[in-house]
Short mmCIF file of C-alpha atoms in Angstrom, two decimals:
data_model
loop_
_atom_site.label_atom_id
_atom_site.label_comp_id
_atom_site.label_asym_id
_atom_site.label_seq_id
_atom_site.Cartn_x
_atom_site.Cartn_y
_atom_site.Cartn_z
CA MET A 14 0.00 0.00 0.00
CA LEU A 15 2.80 2.41 0.83
CA GLU A 16 4.35 1.88 -2.59
CA SER A 17 1.09 2.90 -4.27
CA LEU A 18 0.97 6.07 -2.12
CA ILE A 19 4.52 6.94 -3.11
CA GLY A 20 3.75 6.30 -6.78
CA MET A 21 0.66 8.47 -6.52
CA TYR A 22 2.71 11.23 -4.89
CA HIS A 23 5.27 11.12 -7.70
CA ARG A 24 2.48 11.34 -10.27
CA HIS A 25 1.06 14.38 -8.46
CA GLN A 26 4.54 15.93 -8.33
CA LYS A 27 4.67 15.91 -12.12
CA TYR A 28 1.36 17.74 -12.37
CA LEU A 29 2.45 20.34 -9.82
CA VAL A 30 5.72 20.96 -11.69
CA VAL A 31 3.69 21.57 -14.85
CA PHE A 32 1.48 24.07 -12.99
CA ILE A 33 4.52 25.87 -11.60
CA GLY A 34 5.96 25.98 -15.12
CA PHE A 35 2.68 27.48 -16.30
CA CYS A 36 3.03 30.15 -13.59
CA LEU A 37 6.56 30.91 -14.74
CA VAL A 38 5.40 31.33 -18.33
CA GLY A 39 2.59 33.61 -17.17
CA TRP A 40 5.00 35.55 -15.01
CA PHE A 41 7.40 36.21 -17.90
CA LEU A 42 4.92 36.70 -20.75
CA THR A 43 1.99 38.59 -19.25
CA PRO A 44 1.61 41.90 -17.45
CA TYR A 45 -0.12 40.10 -14.53
CA VAL A 46 3.11 39.40 -12.65
CA HIS A 47 1.62 39.67 -9.15
CA ILE A 48 -1.19 37.22 -9.97
CA PHE A 49 1.18 34.56 -11.27
CA LEU A 50 3.63 35.10 -8.39
CA GLY A 51 0.78 34.67 -5.91
CA LEU A 52 -0.34 31.52 -7.69
CA LYS A 53 3.21 30.19 -7.69
CA LEU A 54 3.64 30.95 -3.98
CA GLY A 55 0.41 29.11 -3.20
CA LEU A 56 1.41 26.14 -5.35
CA ILE A 57 4.80 25.85 -3.69
CA VAL A 58 3.35 26.05 -0.18
CA GLY A 59 0.59 23.58 -1.11
CA TRP A 60 3.20 21.23 -2.56
CA PHE A 61 5.30 21.55 0.61
CA ASN A 62 2.25 20.73 2.74
CA TYR A 63 1.50 17.70 0.58
CA TRP A 64 5.12 16.55 0.83
CA LEU A 65 5.03 16.97 4.61
CA LEU A 66 1.79 15.00 4.81
CA MET A 67 3.30 12.18 2.73
CA ARG A 68 6.38 12.05 4.97
CA ARG A 69 4.20 11.85 8.07
CA THR A 70 2.03 9.15 6.44
CA GLN A 71 5.15 7.10 5.69
CA ALA A 72 6.37 7.54 9.28
CA MET A 73 2.96 6.54 10.64
CA THR A 74 2.82 3.45 8.43
CA LYS A 75 6.30 2.41 9.53
CA ALA A 76 5.48 3.02 13.21
CA LEU A 77 2.28 1.00 12.98
CA ALA A 78 4.09 -1.87 11.24
CA GLU A 79 6.66 -1.94 14.04
CA ASN A 80 4.04 -1.52 16.82
CA LYS A 81 5.57 1.77 17.94
CA ASN A 82 3.84 4.92 19.12
CA PHE A 83 3.16 7.67 16.63
CA TYR A 84 2.32 11.27 17.38
CA GLY A 85 0.77 13.79 15.03
CA MET A 86 0.47 14.36 11.31
CA GLY A 87 2.27 17.71 11.17
CA THR A 88 -0.87 19.82 11.22
CA VAL A 89 0.79 22.69 13.08
CA ALA A 90 3.65 22.84 10.58
CA ARG A 91 1.24 22.82 7.63
CA MET A 92 -0.92 25.54 9.16
CA GLY A 93 2.20 27.54 9.95
CA SER A 94 3.37 27.38 6.34
CA VAL A 95 -0.04 28.60 5.14
CA LEU A 96 0.08 31.39 7.71
CA LEU A 97 3.57 32.36 6.53
CA ALA A 98 2.45 32.43 2.89
CA THR A 99 -0.56 34.56 3.86
CA ILE A 100 1.66 36.98 5.76
CA ILE A 101 4.02 37.24 2.79
CA ALA A 102 1.16 37.86 0.36
CA THR A 103 -0.50 40.49 2.56
CA GLN A 104 2.71 42.32 3.42
CA ILE A 105 3.95 42.56 -0.17
CA PRO A 106 0.74 42.98 -2.22
CA GLU A 107 2.59 44.59 -5.13
CA TYR A 108 4.36 41.26 -5.74
CA PHE A 109 1.84 38.66 -4.55
CA HIS A 110 -1.89 38.59 -5.20
CA ILE A 111 -3.60 37.16 -2.10
CA TYR A 112 -6.53 35.51 -3.91
CA SER A 113 -4.34 33.80 -6.47
CA MET A 114 -2.11 32.60 -3.60
CA LEU A 115 -5.19 31.01 -2.03
CA LEU A 116 -6.08 29.42 -5.38
CA GLY A 117 -2.56 28.04 -5.58
CA LEU A 118 -2.91 26.51 -2.11
CA GLY A 119 -6.09 24.78 -3.19
CA ALA A 120 -4.61 23.67 -6.51
CA ALA A 121 -2.46 21.00 -4.85
CA TYR A 122 -5.56 19.46 -3.31
CA ALA A 123 -7.46 19.85 -6.58
CA VAL A 124 -4.70 17.86 -8.31
CA ILE A 125 -5.09 15.10 -5.72
CA PHE A 126 -8.87 15.05 -6.12
CA LEU A 127 -8.87 15.13 -9.93
CA ASP A 128 -6.18 12.46 -10.14
CA PHE A 129 -8.21 10.26 -7.81
CA LEU A 130 -11.32 10.83 -9.92
CA PHE A 131 -9.64 10.11 -13.27
CA TYR A 132 -7.66 7.16 -11.92
CA SER A 133 -10.82 5.64 -10.43
CA LEU A 134 -12.64 6.00 -13.75
CA TYR A 135 -9.64 4.51 -15.55
CA ARG A 136 -9.53 1.51 -13.19
CA ARG A 137 -13.29 0.99 -13.48
CA LYS A 138 -13.06 1.07 -17.29
CA LYS A 139 -10.13 -1.36 -17.21
CA LEU A 140 -12.03 -3.77 -14.93
CA THR A 141 -15.14 -3.74 -17.11
CA LYS A 142 -13.01 -4.58 -20.18
CA ARG A 143 -11.59 -7.63 -18.35
CA GLU A 144 -15.05 -8.85 -17.39
CA GLY A 145 -16.49 -8.38 -20.88
#
C-alpha cells in the first residue's frame, strides 16, 4: 500500500511541476506578474504541505508496522506554512496577489482530487473490459 501512495505522490509531483511551469510562463509573458507570483507561492506552499503529509504518512505506516507509538500528522507545521504564505502575500501585495495565492494553495488538493477521480474511472473502465 505504501508503494502505491509513493507512486501516486510522484504522479502528483509531475502535475504540480507543470502548474509551476505554467506560472513561470505567465510571469514572464503577461503583465499580470503579481497574480502569477501569488499563484506560484500558493502552489509551492501547497506542494510543501502535501510533501510533509506524505512524509508523516510514511512515518505513521512504519510506526504502525513496528508496533511503535506515533504522534501527530504535522498539522501545526502545515498551518504555519499557510500562515507564513498569507503573511508574505499580505505584506507585499505589489508582488503577490492574495486571492491567487489562495487558489494556488487549493490547486495541490485539486490535483489530488482530480487524479483520484480520473484514476478511479480509468480503473473501473479497465475492470469492465476484463469482465467483458
